[in-house]
Coordinates of C-alpha atoms and ligand atoms in Angstrom, one line a residue:
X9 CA -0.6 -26.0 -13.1
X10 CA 0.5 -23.3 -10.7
X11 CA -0.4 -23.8 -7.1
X12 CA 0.5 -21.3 -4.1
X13 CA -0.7 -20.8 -0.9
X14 CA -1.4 -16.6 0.3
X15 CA -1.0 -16.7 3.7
X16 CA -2.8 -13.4 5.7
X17 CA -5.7 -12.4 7.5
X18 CA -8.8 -13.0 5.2
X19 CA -11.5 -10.9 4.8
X20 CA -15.0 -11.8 2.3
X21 CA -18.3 -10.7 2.5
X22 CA -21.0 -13.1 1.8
X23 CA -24.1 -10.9 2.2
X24 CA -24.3 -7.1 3.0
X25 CA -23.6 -5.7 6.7
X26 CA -26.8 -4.6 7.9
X27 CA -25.1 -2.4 10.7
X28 CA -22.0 -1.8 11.8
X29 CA -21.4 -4.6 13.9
X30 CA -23.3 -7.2 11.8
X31 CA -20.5 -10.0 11.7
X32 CA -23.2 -12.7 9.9
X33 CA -22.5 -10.7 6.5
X34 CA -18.7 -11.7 6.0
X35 CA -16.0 -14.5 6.6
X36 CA -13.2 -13.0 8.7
X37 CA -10.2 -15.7 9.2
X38 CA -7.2 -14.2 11.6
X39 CA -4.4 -16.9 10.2
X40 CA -6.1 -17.6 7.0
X41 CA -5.0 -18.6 3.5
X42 CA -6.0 -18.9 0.1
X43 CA -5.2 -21.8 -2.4
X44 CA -4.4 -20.4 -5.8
X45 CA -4.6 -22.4 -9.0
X46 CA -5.4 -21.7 -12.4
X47 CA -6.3 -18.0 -12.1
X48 CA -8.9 -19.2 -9.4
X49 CA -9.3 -19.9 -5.7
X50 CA -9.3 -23.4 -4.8
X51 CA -9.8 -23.4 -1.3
X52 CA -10.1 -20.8 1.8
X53 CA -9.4 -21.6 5.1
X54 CA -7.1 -21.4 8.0
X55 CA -3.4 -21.6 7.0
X56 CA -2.8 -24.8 9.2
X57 CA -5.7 -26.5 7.5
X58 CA -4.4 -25.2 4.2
X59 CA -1.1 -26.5 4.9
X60 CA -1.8 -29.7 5.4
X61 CA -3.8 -29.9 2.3
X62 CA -1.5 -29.1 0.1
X63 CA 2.2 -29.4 1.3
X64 CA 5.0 -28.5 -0.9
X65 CA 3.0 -25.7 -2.5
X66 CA 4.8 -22.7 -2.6
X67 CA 3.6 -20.2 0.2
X68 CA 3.4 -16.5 0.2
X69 CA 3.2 -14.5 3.5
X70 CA 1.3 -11.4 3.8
X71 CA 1.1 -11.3 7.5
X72 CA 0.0 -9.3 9.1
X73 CA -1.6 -7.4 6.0
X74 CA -5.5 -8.3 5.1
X75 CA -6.2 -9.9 1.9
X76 CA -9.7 -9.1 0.3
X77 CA -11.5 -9.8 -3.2
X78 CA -9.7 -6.7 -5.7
X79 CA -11.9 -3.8 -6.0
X80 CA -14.3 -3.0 -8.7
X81 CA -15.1 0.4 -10.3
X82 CA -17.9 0.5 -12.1
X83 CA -17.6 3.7 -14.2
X84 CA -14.5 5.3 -15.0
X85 CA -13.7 7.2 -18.4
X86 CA -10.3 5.4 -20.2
X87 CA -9.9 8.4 -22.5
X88 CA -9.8 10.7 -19.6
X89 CA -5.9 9.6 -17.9
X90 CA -4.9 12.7 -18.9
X91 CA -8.0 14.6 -18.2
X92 CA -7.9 14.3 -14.5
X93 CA -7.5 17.5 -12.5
X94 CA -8.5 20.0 -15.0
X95 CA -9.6 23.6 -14.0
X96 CA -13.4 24.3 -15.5
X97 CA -16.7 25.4 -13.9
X98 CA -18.7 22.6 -13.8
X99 CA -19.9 19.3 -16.2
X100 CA -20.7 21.1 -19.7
X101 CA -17.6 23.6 -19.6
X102 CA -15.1 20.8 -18.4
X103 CA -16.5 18.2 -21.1
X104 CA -16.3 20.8 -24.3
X105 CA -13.0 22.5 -22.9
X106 CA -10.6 19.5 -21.8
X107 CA -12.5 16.3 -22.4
X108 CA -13.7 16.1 -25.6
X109 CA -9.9 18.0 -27.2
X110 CA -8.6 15.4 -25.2
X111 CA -10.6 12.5 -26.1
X112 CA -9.9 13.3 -29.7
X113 CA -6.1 11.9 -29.7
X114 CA -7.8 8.2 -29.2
X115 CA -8.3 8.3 -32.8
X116 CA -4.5 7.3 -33.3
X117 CA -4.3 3.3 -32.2
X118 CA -0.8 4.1 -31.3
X119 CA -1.6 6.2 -29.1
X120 CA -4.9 4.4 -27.7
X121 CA -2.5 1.7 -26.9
X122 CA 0.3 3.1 -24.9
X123 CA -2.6 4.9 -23.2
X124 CA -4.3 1.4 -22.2
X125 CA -1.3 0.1 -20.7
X126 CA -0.8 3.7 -18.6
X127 CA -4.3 3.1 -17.5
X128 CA -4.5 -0.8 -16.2
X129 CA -1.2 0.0 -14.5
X130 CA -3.1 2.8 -12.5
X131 CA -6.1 0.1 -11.8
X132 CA -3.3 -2.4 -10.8
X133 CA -1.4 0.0 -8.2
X134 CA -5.4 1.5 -6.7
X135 CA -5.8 -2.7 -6.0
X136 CA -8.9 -2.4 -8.9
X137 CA -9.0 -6.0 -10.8
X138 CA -12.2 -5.1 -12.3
X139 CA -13.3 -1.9 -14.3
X140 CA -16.5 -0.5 -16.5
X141 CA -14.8 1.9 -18.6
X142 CA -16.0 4.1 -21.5
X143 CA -13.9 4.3 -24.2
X144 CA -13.8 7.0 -26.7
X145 CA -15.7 7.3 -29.8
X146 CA -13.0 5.6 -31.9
X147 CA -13.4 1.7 -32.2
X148 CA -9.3 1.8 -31.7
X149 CA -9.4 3.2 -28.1
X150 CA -12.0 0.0 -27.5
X151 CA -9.9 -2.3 -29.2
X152 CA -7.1 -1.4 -27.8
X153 CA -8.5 -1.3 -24.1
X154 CA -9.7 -4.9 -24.2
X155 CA -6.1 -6.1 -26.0
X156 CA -4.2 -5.1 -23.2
X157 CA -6.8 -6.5 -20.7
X158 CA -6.1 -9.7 -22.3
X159 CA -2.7 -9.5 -22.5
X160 CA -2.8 -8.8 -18.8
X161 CA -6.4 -11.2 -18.3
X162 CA -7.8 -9.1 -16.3
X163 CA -11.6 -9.1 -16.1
X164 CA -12.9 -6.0 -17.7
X165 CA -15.7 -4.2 -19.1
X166 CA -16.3 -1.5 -21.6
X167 CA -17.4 -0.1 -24.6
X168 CA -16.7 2.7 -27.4
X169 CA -18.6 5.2 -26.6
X170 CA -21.9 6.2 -29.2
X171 CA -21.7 9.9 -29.7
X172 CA -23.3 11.5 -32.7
X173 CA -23.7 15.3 -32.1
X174 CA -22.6 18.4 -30.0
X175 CA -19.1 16.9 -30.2
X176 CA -16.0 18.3 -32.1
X177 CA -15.0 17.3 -35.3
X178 CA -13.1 13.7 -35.0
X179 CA -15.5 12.9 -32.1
X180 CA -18.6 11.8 -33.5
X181 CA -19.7 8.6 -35.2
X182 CA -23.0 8.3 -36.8
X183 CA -26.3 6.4 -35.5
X184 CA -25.2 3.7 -38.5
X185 CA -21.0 4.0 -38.3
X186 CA -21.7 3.7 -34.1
X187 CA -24.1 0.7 -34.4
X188 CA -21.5 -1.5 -37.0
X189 CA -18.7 -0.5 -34.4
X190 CA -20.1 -1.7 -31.5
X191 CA -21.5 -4.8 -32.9
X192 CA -18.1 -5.9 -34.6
X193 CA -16.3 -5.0 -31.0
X194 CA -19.3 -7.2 -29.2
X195 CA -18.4 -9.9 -31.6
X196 CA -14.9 -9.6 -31.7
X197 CA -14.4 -8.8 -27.8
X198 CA -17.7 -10.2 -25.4
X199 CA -17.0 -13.2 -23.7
X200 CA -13.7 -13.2 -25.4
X201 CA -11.1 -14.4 -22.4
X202 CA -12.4 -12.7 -19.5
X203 CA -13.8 -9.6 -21.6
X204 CA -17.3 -8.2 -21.5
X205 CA -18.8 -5.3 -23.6
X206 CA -21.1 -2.7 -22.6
X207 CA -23.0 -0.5 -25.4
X208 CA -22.4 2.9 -24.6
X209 CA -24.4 5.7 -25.4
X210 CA -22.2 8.4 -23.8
X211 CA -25.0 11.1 -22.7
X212 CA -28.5 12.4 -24.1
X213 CA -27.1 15.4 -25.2
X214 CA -24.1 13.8 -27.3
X215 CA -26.8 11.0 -29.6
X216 CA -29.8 12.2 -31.7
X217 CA -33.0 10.4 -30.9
X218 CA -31.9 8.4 -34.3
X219 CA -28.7 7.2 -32.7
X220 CA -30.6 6.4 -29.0
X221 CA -32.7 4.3 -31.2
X222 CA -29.8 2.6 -32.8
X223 CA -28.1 1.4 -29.2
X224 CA -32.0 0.0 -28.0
X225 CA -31.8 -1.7 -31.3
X226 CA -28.5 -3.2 -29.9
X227 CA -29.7 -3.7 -26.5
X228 CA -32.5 -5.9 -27.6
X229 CA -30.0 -7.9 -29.8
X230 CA -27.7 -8.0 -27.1
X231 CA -29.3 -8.6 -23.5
X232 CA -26.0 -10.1 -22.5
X233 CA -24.4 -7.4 -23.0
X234 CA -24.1 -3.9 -20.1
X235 CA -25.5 -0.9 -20.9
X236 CA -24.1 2.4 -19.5
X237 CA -24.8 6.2 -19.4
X238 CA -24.8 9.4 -17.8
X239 CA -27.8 10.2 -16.1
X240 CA -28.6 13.8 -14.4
X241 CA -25.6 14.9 -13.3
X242 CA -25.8 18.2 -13.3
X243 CA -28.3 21.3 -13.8
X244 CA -27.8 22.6 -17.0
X245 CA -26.8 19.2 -18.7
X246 CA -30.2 18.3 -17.8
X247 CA -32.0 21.7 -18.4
X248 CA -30.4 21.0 -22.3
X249 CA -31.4 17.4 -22.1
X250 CA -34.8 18.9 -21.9
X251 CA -34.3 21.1 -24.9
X252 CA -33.3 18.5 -27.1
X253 CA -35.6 15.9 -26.9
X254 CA -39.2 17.8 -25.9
X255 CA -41.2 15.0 -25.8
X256 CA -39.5 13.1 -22.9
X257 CA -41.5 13.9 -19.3
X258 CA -37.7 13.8 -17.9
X259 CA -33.8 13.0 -18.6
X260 CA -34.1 9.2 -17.6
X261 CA -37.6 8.6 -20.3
X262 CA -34.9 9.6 -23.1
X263 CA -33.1 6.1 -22.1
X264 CA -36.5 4.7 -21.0
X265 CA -38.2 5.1 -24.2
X266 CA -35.5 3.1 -26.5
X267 CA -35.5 0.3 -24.0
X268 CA -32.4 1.1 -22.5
X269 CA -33.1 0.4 -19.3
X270 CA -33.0 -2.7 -17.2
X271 CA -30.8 -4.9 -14.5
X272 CA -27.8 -4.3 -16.9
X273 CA -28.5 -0.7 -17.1
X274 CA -25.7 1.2 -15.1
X275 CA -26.8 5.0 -14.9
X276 CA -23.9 7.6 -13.8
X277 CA -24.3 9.9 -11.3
X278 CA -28.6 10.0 -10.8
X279 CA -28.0 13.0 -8.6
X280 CA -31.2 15.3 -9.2
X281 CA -33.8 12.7 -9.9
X282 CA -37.5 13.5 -9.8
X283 CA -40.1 10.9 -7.9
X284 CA -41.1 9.7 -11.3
X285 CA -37.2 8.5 -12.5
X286 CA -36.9 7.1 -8.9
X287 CA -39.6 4.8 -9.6
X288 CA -38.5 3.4 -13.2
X289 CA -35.3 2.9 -12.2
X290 CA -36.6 1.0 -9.5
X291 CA -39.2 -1.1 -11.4
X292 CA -36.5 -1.8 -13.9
X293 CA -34.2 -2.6 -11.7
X294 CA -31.6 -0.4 -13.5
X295 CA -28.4 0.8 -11.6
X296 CA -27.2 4.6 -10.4
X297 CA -23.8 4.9 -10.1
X298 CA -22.1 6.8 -7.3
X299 CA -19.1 9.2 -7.8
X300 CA -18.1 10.8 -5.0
X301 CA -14.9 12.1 -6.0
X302 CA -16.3 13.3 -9.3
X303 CA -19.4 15.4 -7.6
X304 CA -17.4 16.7 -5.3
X305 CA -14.9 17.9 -7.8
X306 CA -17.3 19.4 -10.7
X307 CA -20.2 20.7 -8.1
X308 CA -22.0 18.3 -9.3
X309 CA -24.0 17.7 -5.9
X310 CA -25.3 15.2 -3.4
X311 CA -25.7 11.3 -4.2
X312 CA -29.1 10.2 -2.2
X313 CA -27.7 6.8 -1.3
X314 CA -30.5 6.2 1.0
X315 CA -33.1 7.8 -0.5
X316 CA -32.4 5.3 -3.8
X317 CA -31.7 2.6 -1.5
X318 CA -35.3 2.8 0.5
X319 CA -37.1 2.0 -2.6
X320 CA -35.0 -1.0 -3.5
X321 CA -32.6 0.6 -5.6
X322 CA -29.2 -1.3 -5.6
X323 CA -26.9 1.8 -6.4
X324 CA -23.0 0.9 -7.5
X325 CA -19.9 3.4 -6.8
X326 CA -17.3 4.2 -8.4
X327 CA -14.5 6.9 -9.2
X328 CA -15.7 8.2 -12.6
X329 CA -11.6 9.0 -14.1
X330 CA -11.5 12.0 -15.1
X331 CA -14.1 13.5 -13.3
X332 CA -13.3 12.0 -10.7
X333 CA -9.9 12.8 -8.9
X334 CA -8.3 9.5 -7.8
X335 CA -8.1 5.8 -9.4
X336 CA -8.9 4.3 -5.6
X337 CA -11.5 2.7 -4.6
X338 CA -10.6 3.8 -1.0
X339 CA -10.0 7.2 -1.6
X340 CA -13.6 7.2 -3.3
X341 CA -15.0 5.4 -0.4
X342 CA -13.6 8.5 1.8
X343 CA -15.4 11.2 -0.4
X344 CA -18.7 9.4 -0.3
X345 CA -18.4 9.0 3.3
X346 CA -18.6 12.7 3.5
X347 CA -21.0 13.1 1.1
X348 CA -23.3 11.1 2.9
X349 CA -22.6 12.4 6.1
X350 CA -23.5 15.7 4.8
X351 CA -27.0 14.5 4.2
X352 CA -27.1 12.8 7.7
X353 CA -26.5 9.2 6.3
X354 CA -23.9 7.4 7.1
X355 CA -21.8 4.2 5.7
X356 CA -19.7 2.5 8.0
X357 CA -16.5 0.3 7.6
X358 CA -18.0 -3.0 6.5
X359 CA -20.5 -1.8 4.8
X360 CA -17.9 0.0 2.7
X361 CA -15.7 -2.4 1.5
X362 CA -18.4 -4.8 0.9
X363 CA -19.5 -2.3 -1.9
X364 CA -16.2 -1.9 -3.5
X365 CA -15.9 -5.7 -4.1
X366 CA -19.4 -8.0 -3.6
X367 CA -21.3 -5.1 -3.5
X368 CA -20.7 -4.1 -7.1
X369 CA -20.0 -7.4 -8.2
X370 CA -23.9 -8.0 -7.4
X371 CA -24.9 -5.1 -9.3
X372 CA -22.6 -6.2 -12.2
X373 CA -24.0 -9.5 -11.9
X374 CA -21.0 -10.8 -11.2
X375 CA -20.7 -12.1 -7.8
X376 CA -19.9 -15.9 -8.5
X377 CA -16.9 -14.9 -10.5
X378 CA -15.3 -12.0 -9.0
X379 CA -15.9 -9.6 -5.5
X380 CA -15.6 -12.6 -3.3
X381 CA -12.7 -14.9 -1.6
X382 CA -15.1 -17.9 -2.2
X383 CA -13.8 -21.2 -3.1
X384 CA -14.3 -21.2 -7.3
X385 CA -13.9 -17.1 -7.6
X386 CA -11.7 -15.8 -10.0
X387 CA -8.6 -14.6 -7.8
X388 CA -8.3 -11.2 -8.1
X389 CA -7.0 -10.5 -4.7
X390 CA -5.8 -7.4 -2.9
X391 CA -3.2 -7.5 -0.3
X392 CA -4.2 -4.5 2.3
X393 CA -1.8 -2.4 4.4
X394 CA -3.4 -0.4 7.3
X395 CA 0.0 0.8 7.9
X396 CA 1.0 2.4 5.0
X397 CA 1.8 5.6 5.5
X398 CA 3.8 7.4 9.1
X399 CA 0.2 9.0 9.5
X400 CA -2.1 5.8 9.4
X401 CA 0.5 3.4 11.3
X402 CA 0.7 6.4 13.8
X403 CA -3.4 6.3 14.0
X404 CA -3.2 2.9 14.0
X405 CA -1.5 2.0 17.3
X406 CA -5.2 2.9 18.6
X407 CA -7.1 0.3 16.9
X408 CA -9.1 -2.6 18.7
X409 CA -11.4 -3.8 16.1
X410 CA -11.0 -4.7 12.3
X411 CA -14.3 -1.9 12.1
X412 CA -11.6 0.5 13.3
X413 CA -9.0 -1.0 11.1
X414 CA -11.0 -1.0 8.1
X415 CA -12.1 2.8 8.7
X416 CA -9.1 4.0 8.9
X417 CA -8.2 2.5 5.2
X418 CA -11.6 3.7 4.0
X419 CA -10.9 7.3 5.2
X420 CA -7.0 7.7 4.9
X421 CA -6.4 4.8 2.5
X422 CA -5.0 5.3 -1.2
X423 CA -2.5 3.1 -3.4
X424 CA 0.2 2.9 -1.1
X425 CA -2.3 0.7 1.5
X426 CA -2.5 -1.5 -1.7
X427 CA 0.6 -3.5 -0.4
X428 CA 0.2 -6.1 -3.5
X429 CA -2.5 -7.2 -6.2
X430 CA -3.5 -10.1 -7.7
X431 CA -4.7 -10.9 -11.0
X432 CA -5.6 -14.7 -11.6
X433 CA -3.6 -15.7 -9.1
X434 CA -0.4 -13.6 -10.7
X435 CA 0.9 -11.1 -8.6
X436 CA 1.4 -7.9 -10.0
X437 CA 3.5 -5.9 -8.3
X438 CA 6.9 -6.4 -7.7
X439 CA 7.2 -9.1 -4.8
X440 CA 6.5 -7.6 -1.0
Ligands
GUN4 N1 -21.4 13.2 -19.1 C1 -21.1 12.9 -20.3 N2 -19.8 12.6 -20.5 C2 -19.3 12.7 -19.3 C3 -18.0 12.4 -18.8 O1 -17.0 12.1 -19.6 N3 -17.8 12.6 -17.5 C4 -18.8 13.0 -16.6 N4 -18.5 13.1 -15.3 N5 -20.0 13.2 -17.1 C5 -20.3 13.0 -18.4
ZN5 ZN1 -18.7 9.5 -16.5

């Protein structure tokens, strides 16, 4: 068994921040420590208390840095590494003109396997220890996304995406061919090691009404299983959506009417909803996703946050790779501010990172494994630098608070403020 002590100032929220100076919501501990064993945390405390518990462990010191649960993205595309920053118009264009070519390579294992390990070690340097990813069409992009989060245990989730029409040739699957896929990588891969699945039908337009009825079919055999999708993203993705299945009263009753929908439903993007989608998504309990970075960079538009979240709503975030333009968490954080300020809302410090780490680890379901420092959580640990960079240590010879410190991440922050990560306990970048 390896034991070691993380010495640093410790930061976990327990409940939500209400407002910004609502100090109930988290555990905040100046000369704090973590006790590591196993891949989980043992004990959290102050580091004299620590200490004494558990002399001759071997201690690491992060002082003065800030050591936090690792973050959690909760839509991001695998395929797409090498879609990121690719000039188009908007959604449709960008999908038929880079994404879809692109995500055609995944076919070769080879190839969906050097890309895996490219990928996690862009999760690892952004300080994200947890990831919903879709994979592409092939089962050998899946398969080869939860082998190297097992060779790296890291606690992942994903799925191959179901896509049966108005894709190029070597990128669709059929409602039968997608259904014995996913079920064999559900078998092979859920609950395997720290793995989960999540059936994946990639977007109205991309399944017939015969393959949507196939993933309900697997939704009802599989309730432990996620369930993602895109959902009204964009005008004209939902002005075809309406063309191709003419019976549905709006985008979200296509995912509604297989029985798609539900707590483990998470629903990317839900930018241009109508009162009536609002409300089932609600009732159901089902999950929008946020992606600032993404909207931002395909004109996708504004993310009601508060509109959602006034009807009870728990909405997740996330950087939606390729879409979206950067792997961290923080940098997301900092586009969403923006976009919410835009619409007069506002999210302040602690409100932020509780959502990149408990925050979507309750809308995953997950928030007695991962998202927290509590004693018996898996330790996925970020160490946090609000120095990093001659800009932010210059900014930060003004700050009073650990709101103002944490503000300053969440607006200027991006892998270099990630001064080290942990994965079960195992560091993984080089020693700092
Ligand atoms: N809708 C369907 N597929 C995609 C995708 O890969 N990215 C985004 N942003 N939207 C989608
Ligand atoms: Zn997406």
């Amino acid at each position: 068994m390896t034991r070691k002590i993380l010495r640093g100032r410790v930061l976990s929220f327990r409940a939500e921040p209400q407002t910004p100076d609502d100090t109930q919501s988290f555990d905040y501990i100046e000369d704090g420590a973590l006790t590591v064993s196993d891949g989980l945390i043992e004990a959290v405390g102050t580091y004299s208390d620590l200490q004494t518990q558990a002399v001759g462990t071997e201690m690491i010191d992060h002082r003065p840095h800030l050591l936090m649960a690792g973050f959690i993205d909760t839509h991001i595309h695998f395929p797409q590494v090498q879609v990121v920053a690719s000039w188009a118009v908007q959604l449709l264009d960008w999908l038929e003109n880079y994404t879809f070519p692109e995500e055609t390579r995944y076919a070769d294992a080879t190839h969906s396997k050097m890309m895996a390990g490219r990928f996690y070690d862009q999760l690892i340097d952004h300080g994200t220890t947890t990831a919903m990813a879709y994979c592409s069409v092939h089962k050998q992009s899946a398969d080869a996304y939860f082998e190297e989060a097992a060779k790296r245990n890291m606690r992942m989730i994903g799925g191959k995406v179901l896509m049966d029409r108005n894709a190029p040739d070597g990128l669709r699957d059929t409602p039968q061919s997608g259904y014995d896929d996913s079920k064999a990588l559900i078998e092979e891969w859920h609950g395997t090691g720290r793995a989960l699945y999540a059936i994946t039908p990639r977007f109205a337009i991309t399944s017939t009404p015969e393959q949507m009825e196939m993933a309900g079919v697997l939704a009802a055999e599989h309730p432990e299983c996620y369930v993602q999708t895109h959902l009204s993203e964009n005008h004209d993705e939902i002005a075809y959506t309406a063309e191709l299945y003419p019976q549905a009263r709006d985008y979200l009753d296509v995912y509604e009417t297989y029985g798609l929908l539900g707590p483990k439903m998470f629903l990317g993007h839900c930018i241009h909803l109508k009162e009536r989608e609002i409300g089932v998504i609600a009732d159901t309990g089902s999950h929008p996703v946020f992606c600032p970075t993404s909207n931002l960079f395909l004109g996708s538009g504004l993310f009601d946050d508060a509109g959602l979240r006034s009807k009870g709503i728990i909405n997740a975030i996330a950087t939606d790779i390729g879409g979206g333009t950067s792997y961290s968490m923080l940098q997301t954080l900092s586009e969403g501010y923006k976009i919410l300020q835009l619409q007069r809302q506002r999210m302040h410090a602690f409100r932020a990172f509780y959502w990149i780490t408990r925050g979507n680890a309750v809308a995953l379901g997950l928030q007695d494994k991962i998202g927290t420092l509590e004693t018996g959580s898996e330790a996925d640990i970020v160490v946090l630098n609000s120095a990093a960079t001659p800009a932010m240590e210059l900014r930060a010879e003004r700050i009073e608070t650990l709101a103002e410190e944490l503000f300053l991440m969440q607006i200027m922050g991006d892998d270099r403020t990630i001064a080290q990560t942990y994965i079960a306990g195992v560091a993984q970048k080089g020693h700092v």
